[in-house]
Coordinates of C-alpha atoms in Angstrom, one line a residue:
X1 CA -7.8 -15.9 -33.1
X2 CA -5.9 -13.8 -30.6
X3 CA -8.8 -11.9 -28.8
X4 CA -8.3 -8.7 -26.9
X5 CA -9.6 -9.4 -23.5
X6 CA -9.7 -5.8 -22.5
X7 CA -13.4 -5.3 -22.4
X8 CA -14.2 -1.7 -22.8
X9 CA -17.9 -2.0 -21.8
X10 CA -19.5 -2.0 -18.4
X11 CA -21.3 -5.4 -17.9
X12 CA -24.0 -6.0 -15.4
X13 CA -24.5 -9.1 -13.4
X14 CA -27.8 -10.3 -12.4
X15 CA -28.5 -11.9 -9.0
X16 CA -28.7 -15.8 -8.9
X17 CA -31.8 -17.3 -7.2
X18 CA -31.6 -21.0 -6.0
X19 CA -32.1 -23.5 -3.3
X20 CA -28.5 -24.4 -3.3
X21 CA -25.9 -21.9 -4.0
X22 CA -22.1 -21.5 -4.1
X23 CA -20.5 -18.0 -4.9
X24 CA -16.8 -17.8 -5.4
X25 CA -14.2 -15.6 -7.5
X26 CA -13.5 -18.3 -9.9
X27 CA -16.2 -20.2 -11.8
X28 CA -14.4 -23.8 -11.4
X29 CA -14.5 -23.3 -7.8
X30 CA -18.1 -22.6 -7.8
X31 CA -18.8 -25.7 -9.8
X32 CA -16.7 -27.8 -7.5
X33 CA -18.8 -26.7 -4.5
X34 CA -22.0 -27.5 -6.4
X35 CA -20.6 -31.1 -7.4
X36 CA -20.4 -31.7 -3.6
X37 CA -24.1 -30.6 -3.2
X38 CA -25.3 -32.8 -5.9
X39 CA -23.4 -35.6 -4.3
X40 CA -25.6 -35.3 -1.0
X41 CA -23.0 -33.0 0.7
X42 CA -23.7 -30.0 2.5
X43 CA -22.7 -26.3 2.5
X44 CA -19.5 -27.0 4.5
X45 CA -18.4 -29.7 2.0
X46 CA -19.1 -27.2 -0.8
X47 CA -17.1 -24.6 0.7
X48 CA -14.1 -26.9 1.5
X49 CA -14.1 -28.3 -2.2
X50 CA -14.5 -24.6 -3.6
X51 CA -11.6 -23.5 -1.2
X52 CA -9.3 -26.2 -2.4
X53 CA -9.9 -25.3 -6.1
X54 CA -9.2 -21.8 -5.3
X55 CA -5.7 -22.5 -4.2
X56 CA -5.0 -23.9 -7.7
X57 CA -7.1 -21.5 -9.7
X58 CA -6.4 -18.0 -8.0
X59 CA -2.8 -18.3 -7.0
X60 CA -2.1 -14.9 -6.8
X61 CA -4.5 -14.6 -4.1
X62 CA -4.2 -17.8 -1.9
X63 CA -2.6 -21.3 -1.8
X64 CA -1.9 -24.3 0.2
X65 CA 0.2 -22.1 2.4
X66 CA -2.7 -19.7 3.2
X67 CA -4.4 -18.7 6.4
X68 CA -8.3 -19.1 6.7
X69 CA -11.3 -17.9 8.8
X70 CA -14.8 -18.9 8.7
X71 CA -18.3 -18.2 10.1
X72 CA -20.9 -20.9 9.7
X73 CA -24.6 -21.4 10.5
X74 CA -25.1 -25.1 11.3
X75 CA -29.1 -24.9 11.2
X76 CA -29.2 -24.0 14.9
X77 CA -26.4 -21.5 15.8
X78 CA -23.6 -19.6 14.5
X79 CA -19.7 -21.0 14.9
X80 CA -16.6 -18.9 14.2
X81 CA -13.3 -20.5 13.2
X82 CA -9.9 -18.7 13.3
X83 CA -7.5 -20.9 11.4
X84 CA -4.6 -18.1 11.1
X85 CA -1.1 -19.5 12.0
X86 CA 1.2 -18.2 14.5
X87 CA 4.8 -17.2 14.5
X88 CA 7.3 -20.2 14.5
X89 CA 9.0 -20.7 17.9
X90 CA 12.4 -19.1 16.9
X91 CA 10.7 -15.7 16.2
X92 CA 11.0 -13.0 18.4
X93 CA 12.4 -9.2 17.8
X94 CA 16.0 -10.2 18.3
X95 CA 15.7 -12.8 15.6
X96 CA 14.8 -10.1 13.2
X97 CA 17.2 -7.6 14.5
X98 CA 20.2 -9.9 14.0
X99 CA 19.1 -10.6 10.4
X100 CA 17.5 -7.2 9.3
X101 CA 19.0 -4.5 11.5
X102 CA 16.6 -1.7 12.7
X103 CA 13.6 -2.8 10.8
X104 CA 10.1 -2.0 12.1
X105 CA 8.4 -5.1 10.8
X106 CA 9.4 -8.5 9.4
X107 CA 10.2 -8.5 5.8
X108 CA 7.4 -8.0 3.1
X109 CA 8.5 -11.0 1.1
X110 CA 10.8 -14.1 1.4
X111 CA 10.9 -16.9 3.9
X112 CA 11.0 -14.7 7.0
X113 CA 7.7 -13.5 6.1
X114 CA 5.7 -16.7 6.4
X115 CA 4.1 -17.8 9.6
X116 CA 2.5 -21.2 10.0
X117 CA 0.0 -21.9 7.2
X118 CA -3.7 -22.5 8.6
X119 CA -5.9 -23.0 5.6
X120 CA -5.5 -26.9 5.3
X121 CA -6.3 -27.2 9.0
X122 CA -9.4 -25.0 8.5
X123 CA -10.7 -27.6 5.9
X124 CA -9.9 -30.5 8.5
X125 CA -11.7 -28.8 11.1
X126 CA -14.9 -27.9 9.4
X127 CA -15.1 -31.2 7.7
X128 CA -14.5 -33.1 10.9
X129 CA -17.3 -31.1 12.9
X130 CA -19.8 -30.4 10.2
X131 CA -19.1 -32.2 7.0
X132 CA -21.1 -35.2 5.3
X133 CA -19.0 -36.5 2.7
X134 CA -15.5 -38.2 2.9
X135 CA -12.8 -35.7 3.2
X136 CA -11.0 -37.3 0.4
X137 CA -14.1 -36.7 -2.0
X138 CA -13.9 -33.0 -1.3
X139 CA -10.5 -32.6 -2.9
X140 CA -11.2 -34.5 -6.0
X141 CA -12.0 -31.6 -8.1
X142 CA -8.9 -29.8 -7.0
X143 CA -6.7 -32.6 -7.7
X144 CA -8.2 -33.0 -11.2
X145 CA -7.7 -29.3 -12.0
X146 CA -4.2 -29.0 -10.8
X147 CA -3.2 -32.2 -12.6
X148 CA -4.9 -31.6 -16.0
X149 CA -4.7 -27.7 -15.8
X150 CA -7.1 -24.8 -16.4
X151 CA -7.3 -21.8 -18.7
X152 CA -6.0 -18.7 -17.0
X153 CA -8.8 -16.1 -16.9
X154 CA -8.3 -12.3 -17.4
X155 CA -8.1 -10.7 -14.1
X156 CA -6.0 -13.2 -12.5
X157 CA -3.6 -13.1 -15.4
X158 CA -3.3 -9.5 -15.0
X159 CA -2.2 -9.9 -11.4
X160 CA 0.2 -12.6 -12.4
X161 CA 1.9 -10.3 -14.8
X162 CA 2.2 -7.5 -12.3
X163 CA 3.7 -9.7 -9.6
X164 CA 6.5 -11.4 -11.8
X165 CA 9.2 -8.7 -11.6
X166 CA 9.0 -8.6 -7.7
X167 CA 8.7 -12.3 -7.2
X168 CA 10.6 -14.1 -10.1
X169 CA 13.7 -14.3 -7.9
X170 CA 12.0 -15.7 -4.6
X171 CA 12.8 -19.6 -4.1
X172 CA 10.6 -21.6 -5.9
X173 CA 8.3 -19.1 -7.5
X174 CA 9.4 -19.1 -11.0
X175 CA 9.5 -22.9 -11.1
X176 CA 5.9 -23.0 -10.0
X177 CA 4.3 -19.9 -11.7
X178 CA 6.6 -19.1 -14.8
X179 CA 6.2 -22.6 -16.6
X180 CA 7.5 -21.1 -19.8
X181 CA 9.9 -18.7 -18.3
X182 CA 7.0 -16.0 -18.3
X183 CA 3.4 -15.5 -16.9
X184 CA 0.8 -17.5 -18.8
X185 CA -1.5 -15.6 -21.1
X186 CA -5.2 -15.2 -20.8
X187 CA -6.7 -18.6 -21.9
X188 CA -3.6 -20.4 -21.8
X189 CA -3.5 -23.8 -19.9
X190 CA -1.8 -23.8 -16.6
X191 CA -0.9 -27.0 -14.8
X192 CA 0.1 -27.3 -11.2
X193 CA 1.3 -30.7 -10.6
X194 CA 3.2 -30.3 -7.5
X195 CA 0.2 -28.9 -5.8
X196 CA -1.8 -32.1 -7.2
X197 CA 0.6 -34.3 -5.4
X198 CA 0.2 -32.2 -2.1
X199 CA -3.7 -32.3 -2.5
X200 CA -3.7 -36.2 -3.0
X201 CA -1.6 -36.5 0.0
X202 CA -3.9 -34.2 2.1
X203 CA -6.9 -36.2 0.9
X204 CA -5.5 -39.6 1.7
X205 CA -4.4 -38.5 5.2
X206 CA -7.3 -36.4 6.1
X207 CA -4.8 -33.4 6.2
X208 CA -2.3 -34.9 8.5
X209 CA 0.5 -35.2 6.0
X210 CA 0.7 -31.4 5.8
X211 CA 1.0 -30.8 9.5
X212 CA 2.9 -33.9 10.8
X213 CA 4.0 -36.0 7.7
X214 CA 5.5 -35.7 4.3
X215 CA 4.5 -32.3 3.5
X216 CA 5.7 -30.9 6.9
X217 CA 9.0 -32.4 6.6
X218 CA 9.4 -30.8 3.3
X219 CA 8.3 -27.5 4.4
X220 CA 11.0 -27.7 7.2
X221 CA 13.7 -28.5 4.8
X222 CA 12.7 -25.7 2.3
X223 CA 12.6 -23.2 5.1
X224 CA 15.9 -24.3 6.5
X225 CA 17.7 -24.3 3.0
X226 CA 16.4 -20.8 2.5
X227 CA 17.4 -19.4 6.0
X228 CA 14.1 -19.6 7.5
X229 CA 12.9 -20.7 10.9
X230 CA 9.5 -22.7 10.3
X231 CA 9.9 -26.3 11.5
X232 CA 7.8 -29.4 11.3
X233 CA 7.4 -29.0 15.1
X234 CA 5.7 -25.5 14.4
X235 CA 3.4 -27.2 11.9
X236 CA 2.5 -30.1 14.3
X237 CA 1.6 -27.6 17.2
X238 CA -0.9 -25.8 15.2
X239 CA -4.7 -26.1 16.0
X240 CA -7.7 -23.9 14.5
X241 CA -9.5 -22.2 17.1
X242 CA -13.4 -22.2 17.4
X243 CA -14.5 -18.8 18.6
X244 CA -17.7 -16.9 19.3
X245 CA -18.4 -14.2 17.0
X246 CA -18.4 -10.3 18.0
X247 CA -21.4 -8.6 17.0
X248 CA -23.1 -5.2 16.5
X249 CA -26.7 -4.4 15.9
X250 CA -27.6 -2.2 12.8
X251 CA -30.9 -1.2 11.6
X252 CA -32.6 -4.2 13.1
X253 CA -30.0 -6.7 12.0
X254 CA -27.1 -8.0 13.8
X255 CA -23.5 -8.1 12.0
X256 CA -21.1 -11.0 13.1
X257 CA -17.3 -10.7 12.8
X258 CA -14.5 -12.8 14.0
X259 CA -12.8 -11.4 17.0
X260 CA -9.3 -10.1 16.9
X261 CA -6.4 -10.7 15.7
X262 CA -8.5 -9.7 12.7
X263 CA -9.8 -6.4 11.6
X264 CA -13.4 -7.3 11.3
X265 CA -14.1 -5.1 14.4
X266 CA -13.7 -2.1 12.2
X267 CA -16.9 -2.7 10.3
X268 CA -18.7 -3.0 13.7
X269 CA -17.3 0.2 14.9
X270 CA -18.1 2.2 11.7
X271 CA -21.7 0.9 11.7
X272 CA -22.1 1.6 15.5
X273 CA -21.0 5.3 14.5
X274 CA -23.2 5.4 11.4
X275 CA -26.2 4.3 13.5
X276 CA -26.2 7.8 15.0
X277 CA -27.1 9.3 11.7
X278 CA -30.3 8.7 9.6
X279 CA -28.6 7.8 6.3
X280 CA -32.1 7.2 4.6
X281 CA -32.6 10.8 4.5
X282 CA -29.6 11.5 2.5
X283 CA -29.7 10.7 -1.1
X284 CA -28.1 7.4 -2.2
X285 CA -24.5 7.9 -3.5
X286 CA -24.7 11.6 -2.6
X287 CA -22.1 13.6 -0.9
X288 CA -23.4 13.7 2.6
X289 CA -24.1 9.8 2.7
X290 CA -20.7 9.2 1.3
X291 CA -18.9 11.6 3.5
X292 CA -20.4 10.5 6.7
X293 CA -19.5 6.7 5.9
X294 CA -15.8 7.7 5.0
X295 CA -15.4 9.7 8.3
X296 CA -17.0 6.5 10.4
X297 CA -14.6 4.3 8.7
X298 CA -11.6 6.5 9.4
X299 CA -12.6 6.6 13.1
X300 CA -13.0 3.0 13.2
X301 CA -9.3 2.3 11.6
X302 CA -7.9 4.9 14.1
X303 CA -8.9 2.5 16.7
X304 CA -8.2 -0.6 15.3
X305 CA -4.7 0.3 14.1
X306 CA -3.9 1.4 17.7
X307 CA -5.5 -1.5 19.8
X308 CA -6.1 -4.5 17.7
X309 CA -3.8 -7.5 17.9
X310 CA -4.0 -11.1 19.1
X311 CA -6.8 -10.9 21.7
X312 CA -4.9 -11.9 24.7
X313 CA -2.3 -9.2 24.0
X314 CA -4.9 -6.4 23.6
X315 CA -4.7 -3.4 25.9
X316 CA -8.5 -2.9 25.8
X317 CA -11.3 -5.3 25.2
X318 CA -13.7 -5.6 22.2
X319 CA -16.6 -4.8 24.4
X320 CA -15.0 -1.5 25.4
X321 CA -14.2 -0.6 21.7
X322 CA -17.9 -1.4 20.9
X323 CA -19.5 0.5 23.9
X324 CA -22.5 2.3 22.7
X325 CA -21.6 5.3 24.6
X326 CA -18.0 5.5 23.4
X327 CA -19.0 5.0 19.9
X328 CA -21.7 8.0 20.4
X329 CA -18.9 10.1 21.4
X330 CA -16.8 9.2 18.4
X331 CA -19.7 9.8 16.0
X332 CA -20.0 13.5 17.5
X333 CA -16.5 14.0 16.2
X334 CA -17.7 14.0 12.5
X335 CA -18.2 17.4 10.9
X336 CA -20.6 17.2 8.0
X337 CA -18.7 20.0 6.2
X338 CA -15.1 19.1 6.6
X339 CA -13.0 15.9 6.2
X340 CA -10.8 15.3 9.2
X341 CA -7.6 13.1 10.4
X342 CA -8.7 11.3 13.5
X343 CA -6.6 10.1 16.4
X344 CA -7.4 6.9 18.3
X345 CA -10.2 7.3 21.2
X346 CA -9.7 5.9 24.6
X347 CA -12.2 2.9 25.1
X348 CA -11.0 2.1 28.6
X349 CA -13.3 5.0 29.7
X350 CA -16.6 3.1 29.9
X351 CA -5.9 -7.5 4.6
X352 CA -7.4 -13.0 -0.3
X353 CA -10.2 -15.1 -1.6
X354 CA -13.7 -15.2 -0.3
X355 CA -16.3 -17.7 -1.0
X356 CA -19.8 -18.6 0.5
X357 CA -22.1 -21.4 0.3
X358 CA -25.5 -22.5 1.2
X359 CA -27.9 -25.5 1.0
X360 CA -31.5 -26.2 1.1
X361 CA -31.4 -27.5 4.7
X362 CA -30.5 -23.8 5.7
X363 CA -26.7 -24.4 6.4
X364 CA -24.9 -21.3 5.4
X365 CA -21.0 -20.9 5.2
X366 CA -18.9 -17.7 5.1
X367 CA -15.2 -18.4 4.3
X368 CA -12.0 -16.6 3.6
X369 CA -8.5 -17.6 2.7
X370 CA -5.5 -15.7 1.8
X371 CA -1.8 -15.4 1.1
X372 CA -2.1 -11.7 2.2
X373 CA -0.2 -9.8 -0.5
X374 CA -0.3 -11.0 -4.2
X375 CA 1.2 -14.6 -4.1
X376 CA 2.4 -14.3 -0.4
X377 CA 5.8 -14.7 0.6
X378 CA 6.8 -15.4 -3.0
X379 CA 8.2 -18.6 -1.6
X380 CA 7.0 -22.0 -3.0
X381 CA 8.0 -25.4 -1.7
X382 CA 8.7 -27.2 -5.2
X383 CA 7.8 -30.8 -4.4
X384 CA 4.3 -30.1 -3.2
X385 CA 3.7 -26.5 -4.7
X386 CA 2.9 -25.1 -1.1
X387 CA 3.0 -21.3 -1.9
X388 CA 3.4 -19.7 1.7
X389 CA 1.8 -16.6 2.7
X390 CA 3.5 -13.5 4.0
X391 CA 1.3 -12.9 7.3
X392 CA 4.5 -12.5 9.3
X393 CA 4.9 -8.8 7.7
X394 CA 1.7 -8.0 9.8
X395 CA 3.7 -8.1 13.1
X396 CA 5.6 -5.2 14.4
X397 CA 9.2 -5.4 15.8
X398 CA 8.5 -2.4 18.1
X399 CA 7.1 -2.9 21.7
X400 CA 3.2 -3.1 21.7
X401 CA 0.3 -5.2 21.5
X402 CA 1.4 -6.5 18.0
X403 CA 5.0 -7.0 18.7
X404 CA 6.2 -10.4 17.3
X405 CA 6.7 -13.3 19.8
X406 CA 6.9 -17.1 19.4
X407 CA 3.6 -18.9 18.8
X408 CA 1.7 -15.4 18.7
X409 CA -0.7 -14.6 15.8
X410 CA -0.2 -11.4 14.0
X411 CA -2.7 -8.6 13.1
X412 CA -4.9 -10.1 10.2
X413 CA -6.8 -8.4 7.5
X414 CA -9.1 -11.3 6.2
X415 CA -12.4 -11.4 7.6
X416 CA -15.5 -13.3 6.7
X417 CA -19.0 -11.8 7.7
X418 CA -22.3 -13.1 8.6
X419 CA -25.7 -11.1 9.1
X420 CA -28.7 -12.2 11.3
X421 CA -32.0 -11.0 12.3
X422 CA -33.8 -12.0 15.6
X423 CA -31.2 -15.0 16.0
X424 CA -31.8 -16.4 12.5
X425 CA -29.4 -16.4 9.6
X426 CA -29.8 -13.6 6.9
X427 CA -26.6 -13.3 4.7
X428 CA -23.2 -14.9 4.7
X429 CA -20.9 -12.6 2.9
X430 CA -17.5 -11.0 2.5
X431 CA -15.5 -8.4 0.7
X432 CA -11.7 -9.4 0.1
X433 CA -9.0 -6.9 -0.5
X434 CA -6.7 -5.7 2.5
X435 CA -8.0 -3.0 4.5
X436 CA -10.8 -2.7 1.9
X437 CA -12.5 -5.5 3.7
X438 CA -14.3 -3.9 6.7
X439 CA -14.8 -1.0 4.3
X440 CA -16.8 -3.1 1.8
X441 CA -18.7 -4.8 4.7
X442 CA -19.8 -1.3 5.7
X443 CA -20.6 0.1 2.3
X444 CA -22.5 -2.9 1.0
X445 CA -24.5 -3.3 4.2
X446 CA -25.5 0.4 4.1
X447 CA -26.7 -0.1 0.5
X448 CA -28.9 -3.0 1.4
X449 CA -30.0 -2.0 5.0
X450 CA -30.5 1.7 4.4
X451 CA -31.2 2.1 0.9
X452 CA -33.0 -1.4 0.2
X453 CA -30.5 -2.3 -2.8
X454 CA -30.2 -6.0 -3.7
X455 CA -27.2 -7.8 -3.0
X456 CA -25.9 -7.7 -6.8
X457 CA -26.7 -4.0 -7.0
X458 CA -24.9 -3.4 -3.7
X459 CA -21.9 -5.3 -5.0
X460 CA -21.6 -3.6 -8.4
X461 CA -22.0 -0.1 -7.0
X462 CA -18.9 2.2 -7.1
X463 CA -16.9 2.1 -4.0
X464 CA -14.3 4.2 -2.3
X465 CA -11.4 3.3 -0.3
X466 CA -9.7 5.1 2.7
X467 CA -6.1 4.7 3.0
X468 CA -4.6 7.1 5.3
X469 CA -5.0 10.6 6.6
X470 CA -7.2 12.2 4.2
X471 CA -6.3 10.0 1.3
X472 CA -9.1 8.2 -0.6
X473 CA -9.2 6.0 -3.7
X474 CA -12.5 6.1 -5.6
X475 CA -13.7 4.1 -8.5
X476 CA -14.1 5.8 -11.8
X477 CA -17.8 5.2 -12.0
X478 CA -18.5 7.4 -9.0
X479 CA -20.5 10.5 -9.9
X480 CA -18.0 13.3 -10.8
X481 CA -20.2 16.0 -9.2
X482 CA -20.0 14.0 -5.9
X483 CA -16.4 13.7 -6.2
X484 CA -16.0 17.2 -6.6
X485 CA -18.2 18.1 -3.6
X486 CA -16.2 15.5 -1.5
X487 CA -13.0 17.2 -2.5
X488 CA -14.4 20.6 -1.6
X489 CA -14.7 19.2 2.0
X490 CA -11.2 18.3 2.2
X491 CA -11.1 14.8 1.0
X492 CA -8.0 14.1 -1.2
X493 CA -9.5 11.7 -3.8
X494 CA -7.7 9.9 -6.6
X495 CA -9.8 8.3 -9.2
X496 CA -8.6 4.9 -10.4
X497 CA -9.7 1.8 -12.2
X498 CA -8.4 -1.5 -10.7
X499 CA -10.9 -4.3 -10.9
X500 CA -9.0 -6.7 -8.5
X501 CA -7.4 -5.2 -5.4
X502 CA -8.1 -1.4 -4.7
X503 CA -11.8 -1.8 -4.2
X504 CA -12.2 -5.4 -3.2
X505 CA -14.5 -8.1 -4.4
X506 CA -17.5 -9.5 -2.8
X507 CA -19.6 -12.7 -2.7
X508 CA -23.0 -12.6 -0.9
X509 CA -25.7 -15.2 -0.3
X510 CA -29.0 -13.7 1.3
X511 CA -31.5 -16.1 2.7
X512 CA -34.9 -15.5 0.9
X513 CA -36.9 -18.4 2.2
X514 CA -38.5 -19.4 5.5
X515 CA -36.8 -22.1 7.6
X516 CA -37.5 -25.5 6.0
X517 CA -38.3 -23.8 2.7
X518 CA -34.8 -22.2 2.1
X519 CA -34.1 -20.3 -1.1
X520 CA -31.2 -17.7 -1.6
X521 CA -30.2 -14.7 -3.7
X522 CA -26.5 -14.7 -4.4
X523 CA -24.3 -12.1 -6.0
X524 CA -20.7 -12.4 -7.4
X525 CA -18.5 -9.6 -7.9
X526 CA -17.7 -8.4 -11.4
X527 CA -14.3 -7.0 -10.2
X528 CA -13.3 -10.8 -10.3
X529 CA -13.6 -13.7 -12.6
X530 CA -16.2 -15.1 -10.5
X531 CA -19.6 -16.8 -10.5
X532 CA -22.5 -17.2 -8.2
X533 CA -24.1 -20.9 -9.2
X534 CA -26.9 -22.9 -7.9
X535 CA -29.6 -25.4 -8.4

């Protein structure tokens, strides 16, 4: 039977309640995480196992050549991890001007869009610092799935098809991802034996093969053969960075984000502006509530796109950008009757897969890894199936805080998030999808904290996405009367139906028990093929 997998009906997911839970955008990854918990592992072990499976099962979003970030609660305190890789040592503006003329940014695709991949290093760092099980055990499910294959699900297959025309000519891509000269069909078996070889070596060497061994040498040769600059020395020099989170209080809770070079600060700025408004008195999903959230997000992005880069290169500090008096002044710029385009302020006066895991000991992990744009650079090292990200495209070639330089990290879109209250963990969560990520953080938190919606309802609700200027995308489920009212205020709104990228996709785990008696409420976004599973 050849089924039609284009389901015309809206399906409702129910929240999952359990003492141990993993929520991801692919069911096999959630189950891999649960396997580690069943074996006596903790939430970190579960997150690493799930992340490894995701590199195989959702290749349009991430791979072994991805970057990663994490925020985790170890039972006593929060830890942030920045595992985004830097530019190769040979990269500078002159390198790109010689090859690409007067371009404003490195290329979107190809070998010169790939920085040092950091995802595997994040697994190594988390396992070494917090894991319970042997590192090799964590990669067993991913190795098995890559070797034996899996049946391609609906939404991932859609993106596979859409990416093929642009990427089929990139080195190694067709060999890896067009096994029959075409994208796999829905429900068709896809095997990724090259990635299985890499995962096995990574498991046997606790990751060292990737950064200083056989895989590193293969990546250098692949880069050189295709005109790139990435070397084994670049890989060997990389180390993830443990960082303190940046925070903002909102409605009695504290939102934690990873500090720049990522865009998580945008969610903090937007919530700091929204705090000046009593949203609970505005109808849920009404025009006023939606309007003020849109305007707050636009104000946040105006500052983020002007000031955020690698932290040491920024002209202003995160404290200045989050200063309460400064944000109060920004909030006063919002006109409830009119949509506006906002310029950056002056704070000096004062873009993926996401997964989350939690265990009954109280450990919670918020983890994200990404190839950036679909399938990243499009370049896949053939021996080991390493699909390289295209984070280099996030650099600028013009003077400024985000200008490319050797060993420098580019502006990043991927951001895990974590919510606490009175210093105790409440929720690990994230919403993947380019610049939708901080917008998704803000929109879902407003629903939970201002309107008391449960995590799954907040996840399922219609979303909007600010693009630039006055331009917005809105999901087709949004109330037509609200859309008409927002258009009358000057918002330029396009109603579209894209259940993968345009409106992001989230995973949420909310702690529902007292310390020592942990239980969780988990939600997984129907905009992906995902699953929240627990026991």
